[in-house]
Coordinates of C-alpha atoms in Angstrom, one line a residue:
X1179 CA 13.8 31.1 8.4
X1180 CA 14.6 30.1 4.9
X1181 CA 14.1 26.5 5.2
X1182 CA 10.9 27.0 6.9
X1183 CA 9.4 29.0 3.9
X1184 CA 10.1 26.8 1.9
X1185 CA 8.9 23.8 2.9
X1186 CA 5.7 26.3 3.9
X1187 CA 5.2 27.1 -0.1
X1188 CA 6.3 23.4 -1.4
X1189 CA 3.5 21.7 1.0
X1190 CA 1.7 24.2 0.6
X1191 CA 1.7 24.1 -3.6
X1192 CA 1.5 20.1 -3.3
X1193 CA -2.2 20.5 -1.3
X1194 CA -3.4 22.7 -3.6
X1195 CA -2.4 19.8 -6.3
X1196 CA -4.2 17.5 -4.8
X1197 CA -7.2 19.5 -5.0
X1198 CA -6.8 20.3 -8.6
X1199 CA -5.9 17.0 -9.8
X1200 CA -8.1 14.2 -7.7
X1201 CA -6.4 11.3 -10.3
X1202 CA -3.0 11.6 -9.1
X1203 CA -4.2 12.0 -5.2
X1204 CA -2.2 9.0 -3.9
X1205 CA 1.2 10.3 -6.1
X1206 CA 1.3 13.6 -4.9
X1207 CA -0.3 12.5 -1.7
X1208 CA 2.8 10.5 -1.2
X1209 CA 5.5 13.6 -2.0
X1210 CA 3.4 15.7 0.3
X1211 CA 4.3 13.1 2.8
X1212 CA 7.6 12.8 2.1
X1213 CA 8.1 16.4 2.0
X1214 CA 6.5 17.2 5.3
X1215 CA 8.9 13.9 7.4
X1216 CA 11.9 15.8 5.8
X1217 CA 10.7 19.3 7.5
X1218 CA 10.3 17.1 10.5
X1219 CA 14.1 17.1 10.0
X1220 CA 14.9 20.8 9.0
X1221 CA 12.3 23.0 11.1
X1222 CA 11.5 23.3 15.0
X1223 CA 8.3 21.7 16.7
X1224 CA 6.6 25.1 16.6
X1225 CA 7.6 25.8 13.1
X1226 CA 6.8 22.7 11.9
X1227 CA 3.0 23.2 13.7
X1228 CA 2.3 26.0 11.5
X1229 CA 3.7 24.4 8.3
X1230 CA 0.9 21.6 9.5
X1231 CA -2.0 23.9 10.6
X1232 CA -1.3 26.3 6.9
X1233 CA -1.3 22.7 4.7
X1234 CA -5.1 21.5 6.1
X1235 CA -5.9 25.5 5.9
X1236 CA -5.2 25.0 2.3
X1237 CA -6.5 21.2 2.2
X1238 CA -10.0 22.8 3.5
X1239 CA -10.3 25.8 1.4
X1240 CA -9.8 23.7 -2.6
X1241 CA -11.7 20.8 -0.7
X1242 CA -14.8 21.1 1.7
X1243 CA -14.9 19.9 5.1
X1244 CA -15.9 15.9 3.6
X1245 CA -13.5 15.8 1.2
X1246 CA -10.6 16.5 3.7
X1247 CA -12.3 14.4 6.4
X1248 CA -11.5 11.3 3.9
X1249 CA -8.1 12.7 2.3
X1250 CA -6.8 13.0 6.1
X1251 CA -8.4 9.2 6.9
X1252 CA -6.4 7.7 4.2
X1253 CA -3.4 9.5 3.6
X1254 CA -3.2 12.9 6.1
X1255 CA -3.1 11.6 9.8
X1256 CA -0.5 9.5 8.9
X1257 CA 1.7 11.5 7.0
X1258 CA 1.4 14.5 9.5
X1259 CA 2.5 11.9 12.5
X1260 CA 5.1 10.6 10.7
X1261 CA 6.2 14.0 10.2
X1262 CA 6.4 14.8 14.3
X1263 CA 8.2 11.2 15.0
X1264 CA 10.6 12.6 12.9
X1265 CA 10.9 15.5 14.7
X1266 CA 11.1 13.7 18.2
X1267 CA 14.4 12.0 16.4
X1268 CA 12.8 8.5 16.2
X1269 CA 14.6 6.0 14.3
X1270 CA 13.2 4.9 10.3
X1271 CA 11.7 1.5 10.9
X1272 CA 9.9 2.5 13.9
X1273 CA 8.4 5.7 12.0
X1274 CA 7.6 2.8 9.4
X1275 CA 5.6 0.8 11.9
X1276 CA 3.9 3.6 13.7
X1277 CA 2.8 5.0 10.3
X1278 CA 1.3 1.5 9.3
X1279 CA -0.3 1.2 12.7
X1280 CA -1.7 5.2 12.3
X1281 CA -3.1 4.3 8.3
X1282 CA -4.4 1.6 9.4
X1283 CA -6.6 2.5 12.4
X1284 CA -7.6 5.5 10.4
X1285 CA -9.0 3.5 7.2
X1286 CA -10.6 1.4 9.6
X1287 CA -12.4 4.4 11.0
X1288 CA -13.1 5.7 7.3
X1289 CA -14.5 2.0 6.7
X1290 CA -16.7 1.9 9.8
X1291 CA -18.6 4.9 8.2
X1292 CA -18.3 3.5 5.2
X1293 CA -20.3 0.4 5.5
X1294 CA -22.5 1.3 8.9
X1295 CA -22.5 5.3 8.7
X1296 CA -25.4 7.6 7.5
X1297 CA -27.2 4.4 6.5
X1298 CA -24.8 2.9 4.5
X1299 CA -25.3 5.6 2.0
X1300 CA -21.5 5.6 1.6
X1301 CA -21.4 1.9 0.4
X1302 CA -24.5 1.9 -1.4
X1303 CA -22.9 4.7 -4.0
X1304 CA -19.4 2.9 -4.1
X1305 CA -21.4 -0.3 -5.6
X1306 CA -23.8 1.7 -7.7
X1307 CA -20.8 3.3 -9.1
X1308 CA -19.2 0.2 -10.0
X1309 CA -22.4 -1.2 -11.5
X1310 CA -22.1 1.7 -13.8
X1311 CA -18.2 1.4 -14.8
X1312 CA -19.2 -2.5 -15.1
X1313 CA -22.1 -1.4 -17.6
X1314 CA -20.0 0.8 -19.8
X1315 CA -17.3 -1.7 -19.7
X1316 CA -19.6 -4.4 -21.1
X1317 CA -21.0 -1.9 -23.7
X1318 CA -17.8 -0.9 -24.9
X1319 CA -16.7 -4.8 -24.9
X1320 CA -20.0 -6.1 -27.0
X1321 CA -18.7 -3.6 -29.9
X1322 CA -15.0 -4.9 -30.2
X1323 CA -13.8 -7.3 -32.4
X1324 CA -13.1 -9.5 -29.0
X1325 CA -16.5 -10.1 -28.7
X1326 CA -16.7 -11.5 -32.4
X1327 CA -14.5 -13.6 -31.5
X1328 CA -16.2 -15.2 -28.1
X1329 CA -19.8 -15.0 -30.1
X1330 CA -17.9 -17.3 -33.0
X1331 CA -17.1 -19.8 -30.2
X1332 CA -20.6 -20.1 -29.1
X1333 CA -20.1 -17.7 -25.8
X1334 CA -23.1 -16.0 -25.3
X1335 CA -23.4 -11.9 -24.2
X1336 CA -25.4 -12.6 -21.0
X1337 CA -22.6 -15.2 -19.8
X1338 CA -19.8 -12.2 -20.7
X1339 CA -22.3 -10.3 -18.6
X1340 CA -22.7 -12.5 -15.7
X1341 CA -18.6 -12.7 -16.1
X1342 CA -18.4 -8.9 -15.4
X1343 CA -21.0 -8.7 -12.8
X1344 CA -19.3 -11.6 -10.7
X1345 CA -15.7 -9.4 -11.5
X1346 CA -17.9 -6.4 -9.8
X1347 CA -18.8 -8.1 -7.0
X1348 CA -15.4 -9.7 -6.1
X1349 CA -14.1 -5.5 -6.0
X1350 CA -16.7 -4.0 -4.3
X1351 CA -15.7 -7.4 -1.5
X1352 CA -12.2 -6.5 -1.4
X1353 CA -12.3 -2.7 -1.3
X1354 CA -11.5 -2.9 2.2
X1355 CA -8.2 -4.8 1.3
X1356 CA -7.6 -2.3 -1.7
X1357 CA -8.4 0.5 0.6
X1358 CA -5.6 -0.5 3.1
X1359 CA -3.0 -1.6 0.3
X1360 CA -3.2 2.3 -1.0
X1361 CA -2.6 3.8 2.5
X1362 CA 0.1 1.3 3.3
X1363 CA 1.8 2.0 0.0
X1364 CA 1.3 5.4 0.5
X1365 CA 3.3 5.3 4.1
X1366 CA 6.2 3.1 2.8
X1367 CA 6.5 5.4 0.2
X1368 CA 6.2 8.9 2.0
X1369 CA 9.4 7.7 4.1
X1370 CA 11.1 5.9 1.8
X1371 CA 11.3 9.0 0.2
X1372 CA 11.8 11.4 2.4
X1373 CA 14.8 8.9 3.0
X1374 CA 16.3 9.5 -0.6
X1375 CA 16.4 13.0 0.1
X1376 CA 17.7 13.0 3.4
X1377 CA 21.0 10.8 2.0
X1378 CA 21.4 13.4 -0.9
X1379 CA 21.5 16.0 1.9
X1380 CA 23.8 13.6 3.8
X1381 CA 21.0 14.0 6.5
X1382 CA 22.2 11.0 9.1
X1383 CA 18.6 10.9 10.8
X1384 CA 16.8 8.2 8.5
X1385 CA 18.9 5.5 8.4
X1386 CA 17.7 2.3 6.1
X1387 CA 18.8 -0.9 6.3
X1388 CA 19.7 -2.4 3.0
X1389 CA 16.7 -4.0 1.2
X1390 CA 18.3 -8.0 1.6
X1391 CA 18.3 -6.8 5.7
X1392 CA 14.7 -6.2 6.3
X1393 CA 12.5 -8.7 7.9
X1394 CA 8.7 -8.6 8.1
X1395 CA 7.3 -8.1 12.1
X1396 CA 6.7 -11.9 13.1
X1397 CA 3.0 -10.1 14.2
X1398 CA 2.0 -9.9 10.9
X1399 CA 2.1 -13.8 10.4
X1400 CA -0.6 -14.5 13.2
X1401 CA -2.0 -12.0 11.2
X1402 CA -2.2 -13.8 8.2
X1403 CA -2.9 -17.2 10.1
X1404 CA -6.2 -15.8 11.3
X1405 CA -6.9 -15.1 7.8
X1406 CA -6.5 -18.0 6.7
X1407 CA -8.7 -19.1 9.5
X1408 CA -11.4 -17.3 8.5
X1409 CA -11.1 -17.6 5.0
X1410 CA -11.9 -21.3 5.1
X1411 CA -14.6 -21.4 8.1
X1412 CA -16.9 -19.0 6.1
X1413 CA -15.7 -20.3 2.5
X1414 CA -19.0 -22.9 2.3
X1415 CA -21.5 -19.8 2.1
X1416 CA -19.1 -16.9 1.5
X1417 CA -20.4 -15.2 3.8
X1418 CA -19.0 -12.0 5.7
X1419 CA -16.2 -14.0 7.5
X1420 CA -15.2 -15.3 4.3
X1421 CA -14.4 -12.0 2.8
X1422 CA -12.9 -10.9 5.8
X1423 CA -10.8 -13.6 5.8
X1424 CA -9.8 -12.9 2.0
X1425 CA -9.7 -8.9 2.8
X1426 CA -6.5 -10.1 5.5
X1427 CA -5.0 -12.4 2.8
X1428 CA -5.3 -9.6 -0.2
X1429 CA -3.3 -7.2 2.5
X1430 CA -0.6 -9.1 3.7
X1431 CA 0.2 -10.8 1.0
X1432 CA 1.7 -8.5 -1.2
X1433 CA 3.8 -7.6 2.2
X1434 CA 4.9 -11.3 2.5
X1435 CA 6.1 -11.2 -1.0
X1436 CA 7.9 -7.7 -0.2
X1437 CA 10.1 -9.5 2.3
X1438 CA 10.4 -13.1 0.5
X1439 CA 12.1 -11.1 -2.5
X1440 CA 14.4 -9.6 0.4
X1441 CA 15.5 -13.1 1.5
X1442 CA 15.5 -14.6 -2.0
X1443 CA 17.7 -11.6 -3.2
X1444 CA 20.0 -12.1 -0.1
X1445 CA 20.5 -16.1 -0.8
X1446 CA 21.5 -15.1 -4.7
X1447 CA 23.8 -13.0 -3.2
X1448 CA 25.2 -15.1 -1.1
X1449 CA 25.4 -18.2 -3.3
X1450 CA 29.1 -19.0 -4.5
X1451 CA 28.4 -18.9 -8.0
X1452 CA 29.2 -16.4 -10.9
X1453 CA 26.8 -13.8 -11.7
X1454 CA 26.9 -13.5 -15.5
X1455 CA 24.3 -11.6 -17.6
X1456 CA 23.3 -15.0 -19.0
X1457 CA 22.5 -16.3 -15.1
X1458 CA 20.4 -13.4 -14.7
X1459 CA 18.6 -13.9 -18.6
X1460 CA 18.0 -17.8 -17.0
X1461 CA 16.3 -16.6 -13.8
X1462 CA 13.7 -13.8 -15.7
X1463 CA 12.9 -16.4 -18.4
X1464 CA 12.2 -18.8 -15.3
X1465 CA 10.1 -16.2 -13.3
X1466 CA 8.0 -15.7 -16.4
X1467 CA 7.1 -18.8 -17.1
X1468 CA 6.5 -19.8 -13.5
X1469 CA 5.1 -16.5 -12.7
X1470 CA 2.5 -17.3 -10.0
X1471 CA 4.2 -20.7 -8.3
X1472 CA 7.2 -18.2 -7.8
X1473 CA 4.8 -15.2 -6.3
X1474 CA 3.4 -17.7 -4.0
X1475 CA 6.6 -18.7 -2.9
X1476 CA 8.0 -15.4 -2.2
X1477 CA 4.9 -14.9 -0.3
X1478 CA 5.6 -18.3 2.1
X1479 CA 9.4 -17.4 2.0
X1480 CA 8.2 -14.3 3.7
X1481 CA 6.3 -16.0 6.0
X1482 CA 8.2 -18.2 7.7
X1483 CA 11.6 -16.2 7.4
X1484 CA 9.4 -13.8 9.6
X1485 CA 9.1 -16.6 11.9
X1486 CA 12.2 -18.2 11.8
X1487 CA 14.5 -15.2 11.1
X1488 CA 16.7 -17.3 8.4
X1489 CA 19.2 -14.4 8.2
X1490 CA 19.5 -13.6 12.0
X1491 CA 18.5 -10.3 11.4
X1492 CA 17.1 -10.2 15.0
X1493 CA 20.0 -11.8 16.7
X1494 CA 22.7 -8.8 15.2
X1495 CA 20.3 -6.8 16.2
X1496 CA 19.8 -7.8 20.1
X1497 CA 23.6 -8.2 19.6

C-alpha cells in the first residue's frame, strides 16, 4: 500500500509541475517518465492503472483538453507504455526500442495535424511565432556593439536581416527533426533513469549493458541511407523531399554519433597503451581543434559498426 501512494503523490506532484512550469516540460517530463517505469516495477497492473488514470486526471485539470492532447503526443503515450512493458517484465533494450517506435509514431501523428490539420492553422502560428523571435532578435542585435562592428566592415543591416530570416526558415524546415530529437531524448532518458534508481534499489529488472556494449539497430542505417537519398534528389530546388531528406539526417545523426563514441571509447580501451592524464590532455586538445571532422566520424563509425558489428556484439549475443 505504501509504495503505491507514493509513487501516486510523486507523479502526481511532477504533473502538476508540468503544468505550472511549461519551460522545464521536457526535464520534468522526463522524471515523470522515469518515475512512472520504476512503479511499473514496485506496484500491480491494477494499481499501477489508477496511478495512470489519477496522473492524466491531474494532467487535464492544470492543462485543458489541447494542451494534454500534445503533452501525451510527445512525451505521455510513451512514457505511460514504457511504464506497462515494465510491468509485463520486458527486458531494457527492448522497452528502449518500443518507446522509440511509440514517440515516434505519436509525433508523427502530432505532425500530421500540425502541417495538414485545421488548415494548417497549427503551422502557420509556429512560423509567425518565429518571425517574431527572429524580429526581436534582429532589433536587439542592431543596438549591440556587434553590429558596430559588422557596419565598420561595410556589412549592411538588411544583409544581417536576410542572415536571420534564412536562419528562420532553416528552423521552422527542420522542426520535424527537432520535434523527434526531443521525444527521443526524452525516452532514452525516462529509462535510463528509471535504470539508476532501480540499481540503487538493487532492483535486478533493468539491466544495462555497459555504454562500450551498445550497438545501434542495423534498421536505422537504411534509415539514414534513404535520407541521404532524398536529400540529394530534391537538393536542386529544395523542395519538400529535400527537407525531408535533411529532417532523417538531423534525427539520426546525433544517434549515429551516440553509438560511434561507444565504439571509439571501446577501441581506447582496448588499445595496449598507457592511459596517463597527459594521453587524455592530447586527445581533448585534438577533439577541439578537429571538432567537426571528428563528429562526422563518430557519426560514420556508427554507421557502419551498425552494419558490420565490429565488436561482435550480435554474435555473444546469439551465442
Amino acid at each position: 500500500m505504501l509504495p503505491w501512494l507514493v509513487f501516486l503523490i510523486v507523479s502526481a506532484a511532477e504533473c502538476v509541475m508540468l503544468a505550472l512550469f511549461p519551460a522545464l516540460n521536457l526535464l520534468v517530463a522526463i522524471f515523470w517518465g522515469a518515475t512512472l517505469i520504476l512503479a511499473g516495477i514496485y506496484l500491480h497492473r491494477q494499481q499501477l492503472i489508477i496511478v495512470y488514470l489519477a496522473d492524466i486526471v491531474v494532467l487535464y485539470s492544470f492543462m485543458g483538453i489541447l494542451s494534454l492532447m500534445v503533452f501525451m503526443l510527445f512525451f505521455g503515450i510513451a512514457g505511460l507504455f514504457m511504464s506497462y512493458l515494465t510491468n509485463l517484465g520486458k527486458n531494457y533494450y527492448f522497452i528502449q526500442s518500443s518507446g522509440v517506435i511509440v514517440a515516434v509514431l505519436c509525433v508523427s501523428l502530432f505532425l500530421f495535424n500540425f502541417y495538414f490539420g485545421t488548415e494548417q492553422a497549427g503551422s502557420a502560428e509556429q512560423e509567425a511565432e518565429l518571425n517574431t523571435y527572429m524580429q526581436e532578435a534582429i532589433d536587439n542585435f542592431s543596438q549591440s556593439d556587434l553590429y558596430q562592428t559588422y557596419k565598420e566592415q561595410g556589412i549592411t543591416m538588411e544583409e544581417i536581416e536576410n542572415g536571420f530570416n534564412e536562419a528562420a526558415v532553416i528552423i521552422f524546415k527542420h522542426l520535424p527533426a527537432i520535434f523527434y530529437l526531443q521525444a527521443i531524448m526524452a525516452v532514452f532518458f525516462m529509462l535510463f533513469f528509471a535504470q539508476l534508481a532501480s540499481q540503487t534499489c538493487s532492483i535486478k529488472r533493468l539491466r544495462k549493458k555497459a555504454y562500450i556494449q551498445e550497438i545501434m539497430p542495423w534498421q536505422i542505417v537504411w534509415v539514414f541511407i534513404a535520407g541521404i537519398g532524398l536529400w540529394l534528389w530534391g537538393s536542386k530546388e529544395a523542395s519538400a523531399v529535400y527537407y525531408l531528406g535533411s529532417n532523417i539526417l538531423a534525427v539520426i545523426s546525433p544517434i549515429a554519433i551516440y553509438y560511434g563514441l561507444s565504439v571509439a571509447l571501446y577501441i581506447f580501451n582496448k588499445t595496449p597503451i598507457k592511459k596517463s592524464i597527459w594521453l587524455i590532455i592530447l586527445i581533448v586538445f585534438i577533439v577541439i581543434i578537429f571538432t567537426l571532422p571528428i563528429i562526422i566520424m563518430l557519426g560514420l563509425i556508427g554507421l557502419f559498426d551498425a552494419l558490420i558489428d565490429y565488436r561482435k556484439i550480435r554474435l555473444q549475443e546469439e551465442g
